[in-house]
């Protein structure tokens, strides 16, 4: 149930809630694909009938079989007339289900004329259900599965004898036909479930990767905006200087107490303000800017932690280096910043009092740990941690605090009473209630981004003592040359930064 869903409506759905909440996959198959698959089925059925009748001399109802195959040909010709030369669009789920339903009925009729469940080709009934499970919504796939189930029951009770050599009738016992029916139903259920699960996992992974791509594109857009702001600041500097010169001339030429002098002074003041804003814009870091390509490791961790401070949690940042060695300069990569920020946010959501971000610099590696004092990773979550849509996230403390601040600001003050320093909102909930809003993509995206930079992500328990929550620990380890800025590059950047423009 989503956070905005009314609990009463949830109970109103009753036992059909699971049916209504089944995942939806309405993409379907393209009409061209359905037509091609049916032509292949028609060719196979025609070849089988021809070989059985002309070469094996089986006594089968030839014209009724050809009539059933002809119905499939007519259906395909009608579908072909609806095709456009460049039609590559997907049909909706209903159209695809209708075509697959027709194929099931046509194959059932052909099997009924040629032995029913005694015909080994009855296994082909599995194919339409498997296709529907991989490409259709669950409701329609289940309906097609029920259609195959009814077709199997019908074939068990009614079918013409299995065609055999002339003068010979092959009749298999009912127990054999029952076993064939049971095997067919089992195969339909197994293959359809397997295809459904594989398609669902692939769909989830595709969405998760698209989300990751969106995060990276957002970082790139932010970097591009930084470059655009710096370019705008540079271009606007000259006309703004001209405005200031002209405004000062007008100020000198105007009577001190006149309106013109007041207006000129205002123009000078606002021009100075614009110059200050443009100066700040030109100093903002941007991707690819040599001045901001590297950052001290401790400063990087502070940048990651800073947005999460102030929400009733204690954040500690520590960097341990070999004796006598300062904190190294590392590359300021958006993937590292966003990935670490997501891990710190996860830790803050689960922590009780403290979140620690520690870095350890060794001869060959740089290791960063994010540790909290919360309940730790649940046993059922830990084996699947790192996969998309795996979550047990509570409502974020930052979001709760922000909502409480907004509510407190919107609440009118009591008359005759002034707010005192240290007053707290009265209606902030004491406990954090679980939220169903987490999509389970945060850790997946963070891990994907950090591993793209060459890091290795592992999880474990925190520093909790016996009788206290164990907490959680996420460790990221990079080879030192991957993350650290080379000394030669730092020298070049420093030289370039001091060069006059």
Short mmCIF file of C-alpha atoms in Angstrom, two decimals:
data_model
loop_
_atom_site.label_atom_id
_atom_site.label_comp_id
_atom_site.label_asym_id
_atom_site.label_seq_id
_atom_site.Cartn_x
_atom_site.Cartn_y
_atom_site.Cartn_z
CA UNK A 1 0.00 0.00 0.00
CA UNK A 2 1.39 3.38 -0.99
CA UNK A 3 1.78 6.16 1.60
CA UNK A 4 -1.14 8.09 0.12
CA UNK A 5 -3.53 5.16 -0.09
CA UNK A 6 -6.53 5.13 2.20
CA UNK A 7 -6.43 2.05 4.45
CA UNK A 8 -10.18 1.67 4.11
CA UNK A 9 -9.87 1.33 0.36
CA UNK A 10 -7.22 -1.31 0.91
CA UNK A 11 -9.59 -3.40 3.00
CA UNK A 12 -12.43 -2.78 0.56
CA UNK A 13 -10.60 -4.62 -2.16
CA UNK A 14 -10.64 -7.73 0.03
CA UNK A 15 -9.16 -10.89 -1.28
CA UNK A 16 -9.03 -9.46 -4.84
CA UNK A 17 -6.37 -6.91 -3.83
CA UNK A 18 -3.58 -9.24 -4.89
CA UNK A 19 -5.17 -9.66 -8.32
CA UNK A 20 -5.50 -5.91 -8.80
CA UNK A 21 -1.95 -5.21 -7.62
CA UNK A 22 -0.30 -7.64 -10.02
CA UNK A 23 2.55 -6.01 -11.98
CA UNK A 24 1.48 -4.55 -15.28
CA UNK A 25 3.40 -5.24 -18.48
CA UNK A 26 1.22 -3.78 -21.22
CA UNK A 27 3.86 -3.51 -23.92
CA UNK A 28 2.68 -6.55 -25.89
CA UNK A 29 4.26 -7.69 -29.13
CA UNK A 30 4.39 -5.90 -32.45
CA UNK A 31 1.80 -6.99 -34.99
CA UNK A 32 4.58 -7.79 -37.45
CA UNK A 33 6.11 -10.24 -34.95
CA UNK A 34 2.76 -11.93 -34.39
CA UNK A 35 2.22 -12.29 -38.14
CA UNK A 36 5.67 -13.79 -38.68
CA UNK A 37 5.23 -16.27 -35.82
CA UNK A 38 1.84 -17.37 -37.20
CA UNK A 39 3.27 -17.87 -40.71
CA UNK A 40 5.92 -20.13 -39.16
CA UNK A 41 3.22 -22.09 -37.31
CA UNK A 42 1.15 -22.41 -40.53
CA UNK A 43 4.19 -23.68 -42.42
CA UNK A 44 4.96 -26.25 -39.73
CA UNK A 45 1.35 -27.46 -39.49
CA UNK A 46 1.02 -27.74 -43.28
CA UNK A 47 4.29 -29.67 -43.58
CA UNK A 48 3.25 -32.05 -40.80
CA UNK A 49 -0.16 -32.75 -42.38
CA UNK A 50 1.46 -33.24 -45.80
CA UNK A 51 4.11 -35.66 -44.53
CA UNK A 52 1.62 -37.67 -42.42
CA UNK A 53 -0.85 -37.97 -45.31
CA UNK A 54 1.33 -38.28 -48.43
CA UNK A 55 4.43 -40.04 -47.16
CA UNK A 56 3.38 -41.94 -44.02
CA UNK A 57 -0.11 -42.70 -45.42
CA UNK A 58 -1.80 -41.99 -42.09
CA UNK A 59 -5.57 -42.03 -42.19
CA UNK A 60 -6.41 -38.51 -40.99
CA UNK A 61 -9.29 -36.10 -41.74
CA UNK A 62 -7.39 -34.14 -44.36
CA UNK A 63 -10.00 -31.57 -45.41
CA UNK A 64 -11.08 -30.58 -41.87
CA UNK A 65 -7.38 -30.17 -40.95
CA UNK A 66 -6.78 -28.01 -44.02
CA UNK A 67 -9.88 -25.96 -43.13
CA UNK A 68 -8.47 -25.26 -39.64
CA UNK A 69 -5.12 -24.27 -41.15
CA UNK A 70 -6.97 -22.14 -43.71
CA UNK A 71 -8.67 -20.24 -40.87
CA UNK A 72 -5.24 -19.39 -39.53
CA UNK A 73 -4.15 -18.27 -43.01
CA UNK A 74 -7.21 -16.02 -43.31
CA UNK A 75 -6.52 -14.54 -39.88
CA UNK A 76 -2.94 -13.81 -40.85
CA UNK A 77 -3.90 -12.25 -44.18
CA UNK A 78 -6.35 -9.97 -42.36
CA UNK A 79 -3.63 -9.01 -39.86
CA UNK A 80 -1.21 -8.37 -42.73
CA UNK A 81 -3.59 -5.85 -44.31
CA UNK A 82 -3.38 -3.82 -41.11
CA UNK A 83 0.39 -3.65 -41.27
CA UNK A 84 2.08 -0.48 -42.44
CA UNK A 85 5.43 -0.54 -44.27
CA UNK A 86 7.22 1.08 -41.34
CA UNK A 87 5.03 -0.25 -38.55
CA UNK A 88 7.32 -1.29 -35.74
CA UNK A 89 5.14 -0.21 -32.86
CA UNK A 90 4.09 -2.57 -30.11
CA UNK A 91 0.48 -3.72 -30.07
CA UNK A 92 -1.38 -3.13 -26.85
CA UNK A 93 -1.81 -6.03 -24.46
CA UNK A 94 -5.41 -6.72 -25.48
CA UNK A 95 -4.58 -7.07 -29.20
CA UNK A 96 -1.65 -9.39 -28.48
CA UNK A 97 -3.78 -11.49 -26.11
CA UNK A 98 -6.51 -11.77 -28.77
CA UNK A 99 -4.02 -13.04 -31.38
CA UNK A 100 -2.49 -15.55 -28.95
CA UNK A 101 -5.97 -16.68 -27.87
CA UNK A 102 -6.86 -17.36 -31.49
CA UNK A 103 -3.66 -19.39 -31.90
CA UNK A 104 -4.56 -21.50 -28.85
CA UNK A 105 -8.07 -22.21 -30.17
CA UNK A 106 -6.77 -23.01 -33.67
CA UNK A 107 -4.14 -25.41 -32.32
CA UNK A 108 -6.72 -27.03 -30.02
CA UNK A 109 -9.05 -27.65 -32.97
CA UNK A 110 -6.23 -29.16 -35.02
CA UNK A 111 -5.20 -31.42 -32.11
CA UNK A 112 -8.82 -32.52 -31.61
CA UNK A 113 -8.85 -33.73 -35.24
CA UNK A 114 -5.56 -35.59 -34.92
CA UNK A 115 -5.65 -37.54 -31.66
CA UNK A 116 -5.95 -34.95 -28.90
CA UNK A 117 -3.63 -35.63 -25.97
CA UNK A 118 -2.32 -38.74 -27.71
CA UNK A 119 -0.75 -36.47 -30.33
CA UNK A 120 2.81 -35.56 -29.25
CA UNK A 121 2.40 -32.09 -30.78
CA UNK A 122 0.04 -31.16 -27.91
CA UNK A 123 3.14 -29.81 -26.17
CA UNK A 124 2.94 -26.83 -28.55
CA UNK A 125 0.13 -25.45 -26.35
CA UNK A 126 2.88 -24.32 -23.99
CA UNK A 127 4.25 -21.83 -26.53
CA UNK A 128 1.45 -19.18 -26.58
CA UNK A 129 1.26 -19.10 -22.78
CA UNK A 130 5.04 -18.68 -22.50
CA UNK A 131 4.97 -15.80 -24.99
CA UNK A 132 2.10 -14.15 -23.11
CA UNK A 133 3.84 -14.51 -19.75
CA UNK A 134 6.93 -12.75 -21.11
CA UNK A 135 5.15 -9.88 -22.85
CA UNK A 136 1.65 -9.30 -21.44
CA UNK A 137 0.14 -8.06 -18.18
CA UNK A 138 -0.43 -10.71 -15.55
CA UNK A 139 -4.22 -10.74 -15.90
CA UNK A 140 -4.14 -11.48 -19.61
CA UNK A 141 -1.37 -14.06 -19.23
CA UNK A 142 -3.40 -15.83 -16.54
CA UNK A 143 -6.52 -15.79 -18.74
CA UNK A 144 -4.58 -17.38 -21.60
CA UNK A 145 -3.25 -19.99 -19.18
CA UNK A 146 -6.82 -20.78 -18.10
CA UNK A 147 -7.78 -21.07 -21.77
CA UNK A 148 -5.05 -23.68 -22.28
CA UNK A 149 -6.25 -25.49 -19.14
CA UNK A 150 -9.81 -25.68 -20.52
CA UNK A 151 -8.44 -26.79 -23.92
CA UNK A 152 -6.49 -29.58 -22.21
CA UNK A 153 -9.58 -30.76 -20.33
CA UNK A 154 -11.61 -30.67 -23.55
CA UNK A 155 -8.99 -32.69 -25.43
CA UNK A 156 -8.95 -35.28 -22.64
CA UNK A 157 -12.68 -35.96 -23.01
CA UNK A 158 -13.13 -35.49 -26.75
CA UNK A 159 -10.81 -36.01 -29.69
CA UNK A 160 -10.71 -38.13 -32.84
CA UNK A 161 -8.46 -41.20 -32.75
CA UNK A 162 -4.76 -40.68 -33.36
CA UNK A 163 -4.06 -41.11 -37.11
CA UNK A 164 -2.05 -44.23 -37.78
CA UNK A 165 -1.29 -46.63 -40.57
CA UNK A 166 -4.21 -47.73 -42.70
CA UNK A 167 -6.20 -50.55 -41.11
CA UNK A 168 -4.60 -49.99 -37.72
CA UNK A 169 -6.07 -48.04 -34.80
CA UNK A 170 -3.79 -46.93 -31.98
CA UNK A 171 -5.70 -46.39 -28.72
CA UNK A 172 -3.73 -45.41 -25.62
CA UNK A 173 -5.19 -46.05 -22.15
CA UNK A 174 -6.92 -43.19 -20.28
CA UNK A 175 -4.20 -43.22 -17.64
CA UNK A 176 -1.65 -42.31 -20.29
CA UNK A 177 -3.81 -39.46 -21.55
CA UNK A 178 -4.29 -38.28 -17.96
CA UNK A 179 -0.52 -38.28 -17.45
CA UNK A 180 -0.05 -36.34 -20.67
CA UNK A 181 -2.62 -33.77 -19.55
CA UNK A 182 -0.97 -33.43 -16.16
CA UNK A 183 2.46 -33.06 -17.77
CA UNK A 184 1.09 -30.45 -20.18
CA UNK A 185 -0.48 -28.40 -17.38
CA UNK A 186 2.69 -28.66 -15.29
CA UNK A 187 4.78 -27.54 -18.24
CA UNK A 188 2.49 -24.57 -18.90
CA UNK A 189 2.64 -23.44 -15.27
CA UNK A 190 6.41 -23.90 -14.96
CA UNK A 191 7.47 -22.32 -18.24
CA UNK A 192 5.00 -19.43 -17.90
CA UNK A 193 6.12 -18.69 -14.34
CA UNK A 194 9.76 -18.84 -15.34
CA UNK A 195 9.22 -16.56 -18.34
CA UNK A 196 7.20 -14.14 -16.18
CA UNK A 197 9.89 -13.94 -13.50
CA UNK A 198 12.70 -13.47 -16.02
CA UNK A 199 10.78 -10.73 -17.85
CA UNK A 200 9.89 -9.00 -14.57
CA UNK A 201 13.49 -9.00 -13.35
CA UNK A 202 14.71 -7.73 -16.72
CA UNK A 203 12.11 -4.96 -16.65
CA UNK A 204 13.11 -3.91 -13.14
CA UNK A 205 16.78 -3.91 -14.03
CA UNK A 206 16.06 -1.88 -17.16
CA UNK A 207 14.18 0.72 -15.11
CA UNK A 208 16.89 0.82 -12.47
CA UNK A 209 19.61 1.33 -15.08
CA UNK A 210 17.51 4.05 -16.70
CA UNK A 211 17.26 5.74 -13.29
CA UNK A 212 21.03 5.54 -12.89
CA UNK A 213 21.49 7.04 -16.34
CA UNK A 214 19.10 9.83 -15.39
CA UNK A 215 21.16 10.58 -12.28
CA UNK A 216 24.35 10.84 -14.34
CA UNK A 217 22.65 13.03 -16.94
CA UNK A 218 21.41 15.29 -14.15
CA UNK A 219 24.97 15.62 -12.85
CA UNK A 220 26.17 16.45 -16.36
CA UNK A 221 23.44 19.06 -16.77
CA UNK A 222 24.44 20.65 -13.48
CA UNK A 223 28.05 20.74 -14.64
CA UNK A 224 26.96 22.29 -17.94
CA UNK A 225 24.94 24.91 -16.06
CA UNK A 226 28.05 25.75 -14.06
CA UNK A 227 30.03 26.29 -17.26
CA UNK A 228 27.21 28.36 -18.75
CA UNK A 229 27.05 30.54 -15.62
CA UNK A 230 30.80 31.18 -15.75
CA UNK A 231 30.62 32.06 -19.45
CA UNK A 232 27.67 34.38 -18.82
CA UNK A 233 29.54 36.08 -15.99
CA UNK A 234 32.51 36.66 -18.26
CA UNK A 235 30.39 38.00 -21.14
CA UNK A 236 28.30 40.29 -18.92
CA UNK A 237 31.31 41.78 -17.19
CA UNK A 238 32.09 44.33 -19.92
CA UNK A 239 28.57 45.81 -20.42
CA UNK A 240 28.11 45.92 -16.65
CA UNK A 241 31.35 47.90 -16.27
CA UNK A 242 30.07 50.34 -18.93
CA UNK A 243 26.81 50.77 -17.03
CA UNK A 244 28.73 51.53 -13.84
CA UNK A 245 30.92 54.14 -15.57
CA UNK A 246 27.93 55.89 -17.14
CA UNK A 247 25.97 55.79 -13.87
CA UNK A 248 28.87 57.36 -11.95
CA UNK A 249 29.16 60.10 -14.57
CA UNK A 250 25.44 60.82 -14.24
CA UNK A 251 25.82 60.87 -10.44
CA UNK A 252 28.60 63.47 -10.64
CA UNK A 253 26.70 65.59 -13.18
CA UNK A 254 23.42 65.62 -11.24
CA UNK A 255 22.51 67.96 -8.35
CA UNK A 256 23.17 66.19 -5.02
CA UNK A 257 19.56 66.44 -3.84
CA UNK A 258 17.83 65.79 -7.18
CA UNK A 259 15.89 62.78 -8.35
CA UNK A 260 18.43 62.09 -11.09
CA UNK A 261 21.22 61.75 -8.50
CA UNK A 262 19.11 59.34 -6.46
CA UNK A 263 18.38 57.23 -9.53
CA UNK A 264 22.03 57.23 -10.59
CA UNK A 265 23.12 56.16 -7.10
CA UNK A 266 20.58 53.33 -7.21
CA UNK A 267 21.92 52.19 -10.59
CA UNK A 268 25.49 52.20 -9.23
CA UNK A 269 24.41 50.22 -6.17
CA UNK A 270 22.54 47.58 -8.17
CA UNK A 271 25.37 47.34 -10.70
CA UNK A 272 27.78 46.61 -7.84
CA UNK A 273 25.40 43.93 -6.61
CA UNK A 274 25.25 42.38 -10.08
CA UNK A 275 29.03 42.41 -10.27
CA UNK A 276 29.22 40.53 -6.96
CA UNK A 277 26.74 37.93 -8.17
CA UNK A 278 28.65 37.46 -11.43
CA UNK A 279 31.90 37.11 -9.49
CA UNK A 280 30.38 34.30 -7.41
CA UNK A 281 29.03 32.60 -10.52
CA UNK A 282 32.41 32.70 -12.20
CA UNK A 283 33.99 31.08 -9.15
CA UNK A 284 31.57 28.12 -8.95
CA UNK A 285 33.22 24.77 -9.66
CA UNK A 286 32.34 22.96 -12.86
CA UNK A 287 33.19 19.60 -14.36
CA UNK A 288 36.32 19.84 -16.45
CA UNK A 289 37.50 23.06 -14.74
CA UNK A 290 41.11 22.58 -13.74
CA UNK A 291 40.69 24.64 -10.55
CA UNK A 292 38.06 22.24 -9.22
CA UNK A 293 39.20 18.94 -10.69
CA UNK A 294 40.63 17.80 -7.35
CA UNK A 295 39.75 18.19 -3.68
CA UNK A 296 41.26 17.15 -0.38
CA UNK A 297 39.89 13.84 0.87
CA UNK A 298 38.67 15.30 4.16
CA UNK A 299 37.01 18.20 2.31
CA UNK A 300 35.27 15.71 0.01
CA UNK A 301 33.84 13.83 2.99
CA UNK A 302 32.69 17.08 4.61
CA UNK A 303 30.97 18.07 1.36
CA UNK A 304 29.13 14.75 1.34
CA UNK A 305 28.09 14.91 5.00
CA UNK A 306 27.20 18.63 5.25
CA UNK A 307 23.66 18.45 3.70
CA UNK A 308 22.63 15.86 6.32
CA UNK A 309 23.77 17.70 9.46
CA UNK A 310 21.30 19.26 11.85
CA UNK A 311 18.68 16.50 12.04
CA UNK A 312 19.24 15.19 15.62
CA UNK A 313 22.14 13.02 14.51
CA UNK A 314 25.84 13.27 15.28
CA UNK A 315 28.00 13.08 12.16
CA UNK A 316 31.72 12.42 12.46
CA UNK A 317 34.28 12.62 9.68
CA UNK A 318 37.75 11.14 10.13
CA UNK A 319 40.68 10.58 7.76
CA UNK A 320 43.54 8.32 8.80
CA UNK A 321 46.76 8.51 6.80
CA UNK A 322 50.23 7.04 7.22
CA UNK A 323 52.35 8.93 9.80
CA UNK A 324 53.55 12.29 8.53
CA UNK A 325 51.45 12.18 5.38
CA UNK A 326 48.68 14.76 4.80
CA UNK A 327 45.25 13.87 3.45
CA UNK A 328 45.66 13.22 -0.27
CA UNK A 329 44.06 15.24 -3.05
CA UNK A 330 41.47 13.10 -4.84
CA UNK A 331 39.57 13.53 -8.08
CA UNK A 332 36.26 15.33 -7.62
CA UNK A 333 34.05 12.92 -9.56
CA UNK A 334 30.25 13.40 -9.56
CA UNK A 335 29.77 9.63 -9.35
CA UNK A 336 31.75 9.44 -6.08
CA UNK A 337 29.95 12.44 -4.55
CA UNK A 338 26.47 11.21 -5.46
CA UNK A 339 27.20 7.60 -4.48
CA UNK A 340 28.62 8.54 -1.07
CA UNK A 341 25.75 10.99 -0.48
CA UNK A 342 23.21 8.22 -1.12
CA UNK A 343 25.00 5.92 1.35
CA UNK A 344 25.15 8.64 4.00
CA UNK A 345 21.44 9.36 3.49
CA UNK A 346 20.64 5.67 3.94
CA UNK A 347 22.73 5.57 7.13
CA UNK A 348 21.01 8.70 8.45
CA UNK A 349 17.57 7.19 7.85
CA UNK A 350 18.38 4.09 9.90
CA UNK A 351 20.75 5.54 12.54
CA UNK A 352 19.64 6.12 16.12
CA UNK A 353 22.21 8.73 17.19
CA UNK A 354 25.44 8.63 15.17
CA UNK A 355 26.72 8.29 11.62
CA UNK A 356 30.44 8.03 10.98
CA UNK A 357 32.25 8.56 7.68
CA UNK A 358 35.84 7.35 7.90
CA UNK A 359 38.59 7.26 5.35
CA UNK A 360 41.74 5.18 5.60
CA UNK A 361 44.64 5.90 3.28
CA UNK A 362 47.15 3.10 2.79
CA UNK A 363 50.05 2.55 0.46
CA UNK A 364 48.00 1.10 -2.38
CA UNK A 365 44.36 1.73 -1.49
CA UNK A 366 41.94 4.37 -0.24
CA UNK A 367 39.05 3.01 1.83
CA UNK A 368 35.94 4.92 2.90
CA UNK A 369 33.48 3.50 5.44
CA UNK A 370 29.97 4.73 6.25
CA UNK A 371 28.92 3.38 9.66
CA UNK A 372 25.71 3.94 11.63
CA UNK A 373 24.36 2.76 14.99
CA UNK A 374 20.98 1.61 13.68
CA UNK A 375 19.53 -1.91 13.65
CA UNK A 376 21.86 -3.07 10.87
CA UNK A 377 21.00 -4.96 7.73
CA UNK A 378 18.08 -7.36 8.04
CA UNK A 379 18.88 -11.00 7.47
CA UNK A 380 16.41 -11.33 4.61
CA UNK A 381 17.74 -8.17 2.92
CA UNK A 382 21.47 -8.85 3.19
CA UNK A 383 21.75 -11.62 0.54
CA UNK A 384 19.97 -9.42 -2.04
CA UNK A 385 21.52 -6.09 -1.06
CA UNK A 386 22.70 -4.25 -4.16
CA UNK A 387 19.85 -5.49 -6.35
CA UNK A 388 17.24 -2.96 -7.49
CA UNK A 389 13.94 -2.66 -5.58
CA UNK A 390 15.29 -4.15 -2.35
CA UNK A 391 14.37 -1.82 0.51
CA UNK A 392 13.29 -1.59 4.13
CA UNK A 393 13.88 2.17 4.36
CA UNK A 394 12.01 4.17 7.02
CA UNK A 395 10.86 7.67 6.34
CA UNK A 396 13.95 9.87 6.06
CA UNK A 397 14.83 11.96 9.12
CA UNK A 398 15.71 14.89 6.91
CA UNK A 399 12.34 14.76 5.21
CA UNK A 400 10.57 14.43 8.57
CA UNK A 401 12.43 17.38 10.06
CA UNK A 402 11.73 19.49 6.98
CA UNK A 403 8.03 18.60 7.10
CA UNK A 404 7.93 19.48 10.81
CA UNK A 405 9.62 22.84 10.14
CA UNK A 406 7.15 23.64 7.37
CA UNK A 407 4.23 22.71 9.62
CA UNK A 408 5.61 24.82 12.46
CA UNK A 409 6.12 27.79 10.15
CA UNK A 410 2.59 27.47 8.79
CA UNK A 411 1.08 27.28 12.30
CA UNK A 412 -0.03 30.77 13.44
CA UNK A 413 1.64 32.13 16.56
CA UNK A 414 -0.45 32.42 19.72
CA UNK A 415 -1.48 36.01 20.51
CA UNK A 416 0.44 37.70 23.27
CA UNK A 417 3.25 35.13 23.28
CA UNK A 418 6.67 35.44 21.72
CA UNK A 419 8.68 32.53 20.60
CA UNK A 420 11.62 31.61 22.78
CA UNK A 421 14.95 30.39 21.67
CA UNK A 422 15.11 26.64 21.84
CA UNK A 423 11.35 26.09 21.53
CA UNK A 424 10.54 22.90 19.61
CA UNK A 425 7.49 22.17 17.50
CA UNK A 426 4.85 20.57 19.65
CA UNK A 427 3.57 18.00 17.21
CA UNK A 428 6.74 16.34 15.95
CA UNK A 429 6.24 12.57 16.22
CA UNK A 430 8.55 10.97 18.71
CA UNK A 431 9.10 7.85 16.65
CA UNK A 432 9.89 7.39 12.99
CA UNK A 433 7.12 5.44 11.33
CA UNK A 434 8.09 3.16 8.45
CA UNK A 435 7.47 4.49 4.98
CA UNK A 436 6.46 2.54 1.93
CA UNK A 437 7.76 5.25 -0.34
CA UNK A 438 11.30 3.94 -0.77
CA UNK A 439 11.84 2.40 -4.20
CA UNK A 440 14.91 0.39 -3.20
CA UNK A 441 17.06 2.07 -5.86
CA UNK A 442 19.28 4.21 -3.60
CA UNK A 443 21.83 1.56 -2.69
CA UNK A 444 21.69 0.06 -6.18
CA UNK A 445 22.42 3.43 -7.81
CA UNK A 446 25.14 4.24 -5.26
CA UNK A 447 26.83 0.90 -5.80
CA UNK A 448 26.59 1.22 -9.58
CA UNK A 449 28.10 4.71 -9.58
CA UNK A 450 30.91 3.84 -7.17
CA UNK A 451 31.83 0.65 -9.01
CA UNK A 452 31.96 2.61 -12.27
CA UNK A 453 34.77 4.67 -10.73
CA UNK A 454 36.77 1.52 -9.97
CA UNK A 455 35.64 1.03 -6.37
CA UNK A 456 34.64 -2.21 -4.67
CA UNK A 457 31.57 -2.05 -2.40
CA UNK A 458 31.02 -4.43 0.51
CA UNK A 459 28.64 -4.44 3.48
CA UNK A 460 28.82 -5.70 7.04
CA UNK A 461 27.93 -4.95 10.65
CA UNK A 462 28.81 -1.76 12.48
CA UNK A 463 30.58 -1.08 15.78
CA UNK A 464 27.67 -1.87 18.14
CA UNK A 465 28.61 -3.58 21.38
CA UNK A 466 26.84 -6.55 22.93
CA UNK A 467 23.31 -5.69 23.98
CA UNK A 468 23.14 -2.69 21.62
CA UNK A 469 22.12 -2.36 17.96
CA UNK A 470 24.95 -3.65 15.81
CA UNK A 471 24.56 -0.97 13.17
CA UNK A 472 25.52 -1.23 9.53
CA UNK A 473 28.77 -0.66 7.70
CA UNK A 474 29.29 0.00 3.98
CA UNK A 475 32.90 -0.11 2.81
CA UNK A 476 34.18 1.25 -0.50
CA UNK A 477 37.75 0.49 -1.50
CA UNK A 478 39.60 2.03 -4.46
CA UNK A 479 43.09 1.43 -5.75
CA UNK A 480 44.90 4.58 -4.70
CA UNK A 481 45.98 5.63 -8.23
CA UNK A 482 42.33 5.48 -9.39
CA UNK A 483 41.00 7.99 -6.86
CA UNK A 484 44.05 10.09 -5.97
CA UNK A 485 45.04 13.04 -8.12
CA UNK A 486 48.54 12.52 -9.56
CA UNK A 487 51.17 14.87 -8.14
CA UNK A 488 52.17 16.08 -11.60
CA UNK A 489 48.59 17.01 -12.40
CA UNK A 490 48.30 18.97 -9.15
CA UNK A 491 51.42 20.95 -9.99
CA UNK A 492 50.05 21.73 -13.46
CA UNK A 493 46.70 22.80 -12.04
CA UNK A 494 48.36 25.04 -9.48
CA UNK A 495 50.51 26.68 -12.14
CA UNK A 496 47.52 27.17 -14.41
CA UNK A 497 45.46 28.61 -11.56
CA UNK A 498 48.03 31.32 -10.77
CA UNK A 499 48.52 32.36 -14.39
CA UNK A 500 47.08 35.86 -14.96
CA UNK A 501 44.15 36.06 -17.35
#
